Amino acid sequence: MTLAPETTTLTVELRLAGPDDDWFAVCDLGLLIPGRGVAALLPDGRQVALFMDRTGRMYAIDNRDPFSGAAVLSRGLTGSHQGRPFVASPLLKQRFDLASGLCLDDESVTVTTYEVRTR
């Protein structure tokens, strides 16, 4: 018996900040795996890190780690702390709240978050 790979017609989109509040298609929903990040390039050259939790909720934050300057947050470990989903930077291990972008280890630091939808 041969099984065909599952496909989806759903696309993950981000709302870009700007005067038009345009939505930007980032990737196919099938590329997101719960607990793992995916990096995508935005039209202005920045990178975004996309995550899906085990319940199917999606998050998008800036991929650039503000402490090291490296674009690595999509490769970080995900978890939760006091009910708040986070990603820990793979370099210096600071944790960033996926919903708000707030650094849980230094509340004076945040990363940009993006509204995410499937369409």
mmCIF file with all atom_site columns, C-alpha atoms in Angstrom:
data_model
loop_
_atom_site.group_PDB
_atom_site.id
_atom_site.type_symbol
_atom_site.label_atom_id
_atom_site.label_alt_id
_atom_site.label_comp_id
_atom_site.label_asym_id
_atom_site.label_entity_id
_atom_site.label_seq_id
_atom_site.pdbx_PDB_ins_code
_atom_site.Cartn_x
_atom_site.Cartn_y
_atom_site.Cartn_z
_atom_site.occupancy
_atom_site.B_iso_or_equiv
_atom_site.pdbx_formal_charge
_atom_site.auth_seq_id
_atom_site.auth_comp_id
_atom_site.auth_asym_id
_atom_site.auth_atom_id
_atom_site.pdbx_PDB_model_num
ATOM 1   C CA . MET A 1 1   ? 0.000  0.000  0.000  1.00 0.00 ? 1   MET A CA 1
ATOM 2   C CA . THR A 1 2   ? 1.348  3.420  -0.935 1.00 0.00 ? 2   THR A CA 1
ATOM 3   C CA . LEU A 1 3   ? 0.462  6.445  1.137  1.00 0.00 ? 3   LEU A CA 1
ATOM 4   C CA . ALA A 1 4   ? 0.527  9.929  -0.337 1.00 0.00 ? 4   ALA A CA 1
ATOM 5   C CA . PRO A 1 5   ? 1.911  12.718 1.836  1.00 0.00 ? 5   PRO A CA 1
ATOM 6   C CA . GLU A 1 6   ? -0.782 14.796 3.442  1.00 0.00 ? 6   GLU A CA 1
ATOM 7   C CA . THR A 1 7   ? -1.253 18.200 1.858  1.00 0.00 ? 7   THR A CA 1
ATOM 8   C CA . THR A 1 8   ? -3.144 21.269 2.914  1.00 0.00 ? 8   THR A CA 1
ATOM 9   C CA . THR A 1 9   ? -4.466 24.270 1.107  1.00 0.00 ? 9   THR A CA 1
ATOM 10  C CA . LEU A 1 10  ? -4.145 26.463 4.187  1.00 0.00 ? 10  LEU A CA 1
ATOM 11  C CA . THR A 1 11  ? -1.511 29.185 4.199  1.00 0.00 ? 11  THR A CA 1
ATOM 12  C CA . VAL A 1 12  ? -0.035 30.868 7.268  1.00 0.00 ? 12  VAL A CA 1
ATOM 13  C CA . GLU A 1 13  ? -0.248 34.666 7.036  1.00 0.00 ? 13  GLU A CA 1
ATOM 14  C CA . LEU A 1 14  ? 1.143  37.476 9.192  1.00 0.00 ? 14  LEU A CA 1
ATOM 15  C CA . ARG A 1 15  ? -0.241 40.971 9.636  1.00 0.00 ? 15  ARG A CA 1
ATOM 16  C CA . LEU A 1 16  ? 2.588  43.340 8.824  1.00 0.00 ? 16  LEU A CA 1
ATOM 17  C CA . ALA A 1 17  ? 2.795  46.597 10.748 1.00 0.00 ? 17  ALA A CA 1
ATOM 18  C CA . GLY A 1 18  ? 2.325  49.536 8.473  1.00 0.00 ? 18  GLY A CA 1
ATOM 19  C CA . PRO A 1 19  ? -0.151 51.994 7.062  1.00 0.00 ? 19  PRO A CA 1
ATOM 20  C CA . ASP A 1 20  ? -2.095 49.341 5.128  1.00 0.00 ? 20  ASP A CA 1
ATOM 21  C CA . ASP A 1 21  ? -1.970 46.581 7.761  1.00 0.00 ? 21  ASP A CA 1
ATOM 22  C CA . ASP A 1 22  ? -1.497 44.093 4.933  1.00 0.00 ? 22  ASP A CA 1
ATOM 23  C CA . TRP A 1 23  ? -1.414 40.346 5.447  1.00 0.00 ? 23  TRP A CA 1
ATOM 24  C CA . PHE A 1 24  ? 1.627  38.535 4.089  1.00 0.00 ? 24  PHE A CA 1
ATOM 25  C CA . ALA A 1 25  ? 1.599  34.834 3.137  1.00 0.00 ? 25  ALA A CA 1
ATOM 26  C CA . VAL A 1 26  ? 4.540  33.174 4.899  1.00 0.00 ? 26  VAL A CA 1
ATOM 27  C CA . CYS A 1 27  ? 4.309  29.411 4.371  1.00 0.00 ? 27  CYS A CA 1
ATOM 28  C CA . ASP A 1 28  ? 2.055  26.402 4.039  1.00 0.00 ? 28  ASP A CA 1
ATOM 29  C CA . LEU A 1 29  ? 0.447  25.331 7.315  1.00 0.00 ? 29  LEU A CA 1
ATOM 30  C CA . GLY A 1 30  ? 1.878  21.828 6.817  1.00 0.00 ? 30  GLY A CA 1
ATOM 31  C CA . LEU A 1 31  ? 5.401  23.176 7.443  1.00 0.00 ? 31  LEU A CA 1
ATOM 32  C CA . LEU A 1 32  ? 4.625  24.005 11.082 1.00 0.00 ? 32  LEU A CA 1
ATOM 33  C CA . ILE A 1 33  ? 5.264  21.197 13.543 1.00 0.00 ? 33  ILE A CA 1
ATOM 34  C CA . PRO A 1 34  ? 4.132  21.645 17.160 1.00 0.00 ? 34  PRO A CA 1
ATOM 35  C CA . GLY A 1 35  ? 7.056  22.563 19.399 1.00 0.00 ? 35  GLY A CA 1
ATOM 36  C CA . ARG A 1 36  ? 9.421  23.474 16.543 1.00 0.00 ? 36  ARG A CA 1
ATOM 37  C CA . GLY A 1 37  ? 10.137 26.832 14.979 1.00 0.00 ? 37  GLY A CA 1
ATOM 38  C CA . VAL A 1 38  ? 10.301 27.876 11.342 1.00 0.00 ? 38  VAL A CA 1
ATOM 39  C CA . ALA A 1 39  ? 12.092 30.991 10.092 1.00 0.00 ? 39  ALA A CA 1
ATOM 40  C CA . ALA A 1 40  ? 10.696 33.035 7.215  1.00 0.00 ? 40  ALA A CA 1
ATOM 41  C CA . LEU A 1 41  ? 11.924 36.102 5.362  1.00 0.00 ? 41  LEU A CA 1
ATOM 42  C CA . LEU A 1 42  ? 9.703  39.192 5.339  1.00 0.00 ? 42  LEU A CA 1
ATOM 43  C CA . PRO A 1 43  ? 9.477  41.637 2.403  1.00 0.00 ? 43  PRO A CA 1
ATOM 44  C CA . ASP A 1 44  ? 11.629 44.220 4.203  1.00 0.00 ? 44  ASP A CA 1
ATOM 45  C CA . GLY A 1 45  ? 14.475 41.729 4.775  1.00 0.00 ? 45  GLY A CA 1
ATOM 46  C CA . ARG A 1 46  ? 13.735 40.962 8.431  1.00 0.00 ? 46  ARG A CA 1
ATOM 47  C CA . GLN A 1 47  ? 13.112 37.409 9.608  1.00 0.00 ? 47  GLN A CA 1
ATOM 48  C CA . VAL A 1 48  ? 10.191 36.074 11.592 1.00 0.00 ? 48  VAL A CA 1
ATOM 49  C CA . ALA A 1 49  ? 10.109 32.944 13.754 1.00 0.00 ? 49  ALA A CA 1
ATOM 50  C CA . LEU A 1 50  ? 6.858  30.968 13.550 1.00 0.00 ? 50  LEU A CA 1
ATOM 51  C CA . PHE A 1 51  ? 5.727  28.471 16.171 1.00 0.00 ? 51  PHE A CA 1
ATOM 52  C CA . MET A 1 52  ? 2.703  26.231 16.698 1.00 0.00 ? 52  MET A CA 1
ATOM 53  C CA . ASP A 1 53  ? 1.899  24.790 20.101 1.00 0.00 ? 53  ASP A CA 1
ATOM 54  C CA . ARG A 1 54  ? 0.379  21.370 20.696 1.00 0.00 ? 54  ARG A CA 1
ATOM 55  C CA . THR A 1 55  ? -3.151 22.832 20.714 1.00 0.00 ? 55  THR A CA 1
ATOM 56  C CA . GLY A 1 56  ? -2.657 24.299 17.222 1.00 0.00 ? 56  GLY A CA 1
ATOM 57  C CA . ARG A 1 57  ? -2.298 27.928 18.295 1.00 0.00 ? 57  ARG A CA 1
ATOM 58  C CA . MET A 1 58  ? 0.277  29.807 16.221 1.00 0.00 ? 58  MET A CA 1
ATOM 59  C CA . TYR A 1 59  ? 2.724  32.510 17.266 1.00 0.00 ? 59  TYR A CA 1
ATOM 60  C CA . ALA A 1 60  ? 5.080  34.747 15.302 1.00 0.00 ? 60  ALA A CA 1
ATOM 61  C CA . ILE A 1 61  ? 7.934  36.799 16.745 1.00 0.00 ? 61  ILE A CA 1
ATOM 62  C CA . ASP A 1 62  ? 11.024 38.508 15.401 1.00 0.00 ? 62  ASP A CA 1
ATOM 63  C CA . ASN A 1 63  ? 13.679 35.854 14.734 1.00 0.00 ? 63  ASN A CA 1
ATOM 64  C CA . ARG A 1 64  ? 16.522 38.123 15.915 1.00 0.00 ? 64  ARG A CA 1
ATOM 65  C CA . ASP A 1 65  ? 17.777 37.477 19.452 1.00 0.00 ? 65  ASP A CA 1
ATOM 66  C CA . PRO A 1 66  ? 18.178 40.976 20.944 1.00 0.00 ? 66  PRO A CA 1
ATOM 67  C CA . PHE A 1 67  ? 20.946 39.834 23.292 1.00 0.00 ? 67  PHE A CA 1
ATOM 68  C CA . SER A 1 68  ? 23.268 38.317 20.677 1.00 0.00 ? 68  SER A CA 1
ATOM 69  C CA . GLY A 1 69  ? 21.984 39.959 17.489 1.00 0.00 ? 69  GLY A CA 1
ATOM 70  C CA . ALA A 1 70  ? 21.821 36.574 15.747 1.00 0.00 ? 70  ALA A CA 1
ATOM 71  C CA . ALA A 1 71  ? 18.722 35.404 13.850 1.00 0.00 ? 71  ALA A CA 1
ATOM 72  C CA . VAL A 1 72  ? 18.252 32.195 15.845 1.00 0.00 ? 72  VAL A CA 1
ATOM 73  C CA . LEU A 1 73  ? 15.009 32.295 17.854 1.00 0.00 ? 73  LEU A CA 1
ATOM 74  C CA . SER A 1 74  ? 13.285 29.929 15.407 1.00 0.00 ? 74  SER A CA 1
ATOM 75  C CA . ARG A 1 75  ? 15.808 27.270 16.533 1.00 0.00 ? 75  ARG A CA 1
ATOM 76  C CA . GLY A 1 76  ? 15.107 27.748 20.245 1.00 0.00 ? 76  GLY A CA 1
ATOM 77  C CA . LEU A 1 77  ? 13.431 25.352 22.645 1.00 0.00 ? 77  LEU A CA 1
ATOM 78  C CA . THR A 1 78  ? 9.758  25.944 23.404 1.00 0.00 ? 78  THR A CA 1
ATOM 79  C CA . GLY A 1 79  ? 8.006  25.489 26.717 1.00 0.00 ? 79  GLY A CA 1
ATOM 80  C CA . SER A 1 80  ? 5.727  27.249 29.158 1.00 0.00 ? 80  SER A CA 1
ATOM 81  C CA . HIS A 1 81  ? 6.259  29.068 32.423 1.00 0.00 ? 81  HIS A CA 1
ATOM 82  C CA . GLN A 1 82  ? 3.270  29.834 34.659 1.00 0.00 ? 82  GLN A CA 1
ATOM 83  C CA . GLY A 1 83  ? 0.982  29.180 31.712 1.00 0.00 ? 83  GLY A CA 1
ATOM 84  C CA . ARG A 1 84  ? 2.881  31.484 29.361 1.00 0.00 ? 84  ARG A CA 1
ATOM 85  C CA . PRO A 1 85  ? 4.279  29.893 26.174 1.00 0.00 ? 85  PRO A CA 1
ATOM 86  C CA . PHE A 1 86  ? 7.911  30.811 25.497 1.00 0.00 ? 86  PHE A CA 1
ATOM 87  C CA . VAL A 1 87  ? 10.897 30.115 23.305 1.00 0.00 ? 87  VAL A CA 1
ATOM 88  C CA . ALA A 1 88  ? 14.378 30.015 24.837 1.00 0.00 ? 88  ALA A CA 1
ATOM 89  C CA . SER A 1 89  ? 17.170 31.414 22.694 1.00 0.00 ? 89  SER A CA 1
ATOM 90  C CA . PRO A 1 90  ? 19.566 28.641 21.659 1.00 0.00 ? 90  PRO A CA 1
ATOM 91  C CA . LEU A 1 91  ? 22.542 30.934 22.350 1.00 0.00 ? 91  LEU A CA 1
ATOM 92  C CA . LEU A 1 92  ? 22.164 32.645 25.721 1.00 0.00 ? 92  LEU A CA 1
ATOM 93  C CA . LYS A 1 93  ? 18.966 30.864 26.878 1.00 0.00 ? 93  LYS A CA 1
ATOM 94  C CA . GLN A 1 94  ? 16.838 33.947 27.567 1.00 0.00 ? 94  GLN A CA 1
ATOM 95  C CA . ARG A 1 95  ? 13.141 33.072 27.344 1.00 0.00 ? 95  ARG A CA 1
ATOM 96  C CA . PHE A 1 96  ? 10.721 35.142 25.244 1.00 0.00 ? 96  PHE A CA 1
ATOM 97  C CA . ASP A 1 97  ? 6.950  35.032 25.746 1.00 0.00 ? 97  ASP A CA 1
ATOM 98  C CA . LEU A 1 98  ? 5.496  33.954 22.397 1.00 0.00 ? 98  LEU A CA 1
ATOM 99  C CA . ALA A 1 99  ? 2.258  35.911 22.898 1.00 0.00 ? 99  ALA A CA 1
ATOM 100 C CA . SER A 1 100 ? 3.690  39.255 24.054 1.00 0.00 ? 100 SER A CA 1
ATOM 101 C CA . GLY A 1 101 ? 7.372  39.163 23.010 1.00 0.00 ? 101 GLY A CA 1
ATOM 102 C CA . LEU A 1 102 ? 8.449  40.057 26.567 1.00 0.00 ? 102 LEU A CA 1
ATOM 103 C CA . CYS A 1 103 ? 11.721 38.548 27.771 1.00 0.00 ? 103 CYS A CA 1
ATOM 104 C CA . LEU A 1 104 ? 10.855 36.529 30.877 1.00 0.00 ? 104 LEU A CA 1
ATOM 105 C CA . ASP A 1 105 ? 14.414 36.888 32.188 1.00 0.00 ? 105 ASP A CA 1
ATOM 106 C CA . ASP A 1 106 ? 14.818 40.658 31.591 1.00 0.00 ? 106 ASP A CA 1
ATOM 107 C CA . GLU A 1 107 ? 11.516 42.521 31.357 1.00 0.00 ? 107 GLU A CA 1
ATOM 108 C CA . SER A 1 108 ? 13.217 45.587 29.882 1.00 0.00 ? 108 SER A CA 1
ATOM 109 C CA . VAL A 1 109 ? 13.715 43.636 26.622 1.00 0.00 ? 109 VAL A CA 1
ATOM 110 C CA . THR A 1 110 ? 11.049 42.610 24.091 1.00 0.00 ? 110 THR A CA 1
ATOM 111 C CA . VAL A 1 111 ? 10.896 41.224 20.570 1.00 0.00 ? 111 VAL A CA 1
ATOM 112 C CA . THR A 1 112 ? 8.289  42.164 17.977 1.00 0.00 ? 112 THR A CA 1
ATOM 113 C CA . THR A 1 113 ? 5.225  39.924 17.764 1.00 0.00 ? 113 THR A CA 1
ATOM 114 C CA . TYR A 1 114 ? 2.941  39.493 14.767 1.00 0.00 ? 114 TYR A CA 1
ATOM 115 C CA . GLU A 1 115 ? -0.706 38.574 14.435 1.00 0.00 ? 115 GLU A CA 1
ATOM 116 C CA . VAL A 1 116 ? -1.017 35.187 12.694 1.00 0.00 ? 116 VAL A CA 1
ATOM 117 C CA . ARG A 1 117 ? -3.870 33.541 10.813 1.00 0.00 ? 117 ARG A CA 1
ATOM 118 C CA . THR A 1 118 ? -4.507 30.698 8.369  1.00 0.00 ? 118 THR A CA 1
ATOM 119 C CA . ARG A 1 119 ? -6.366 31.217 5.193  1.00 0.00 ? 119 ARG A CA 1
#
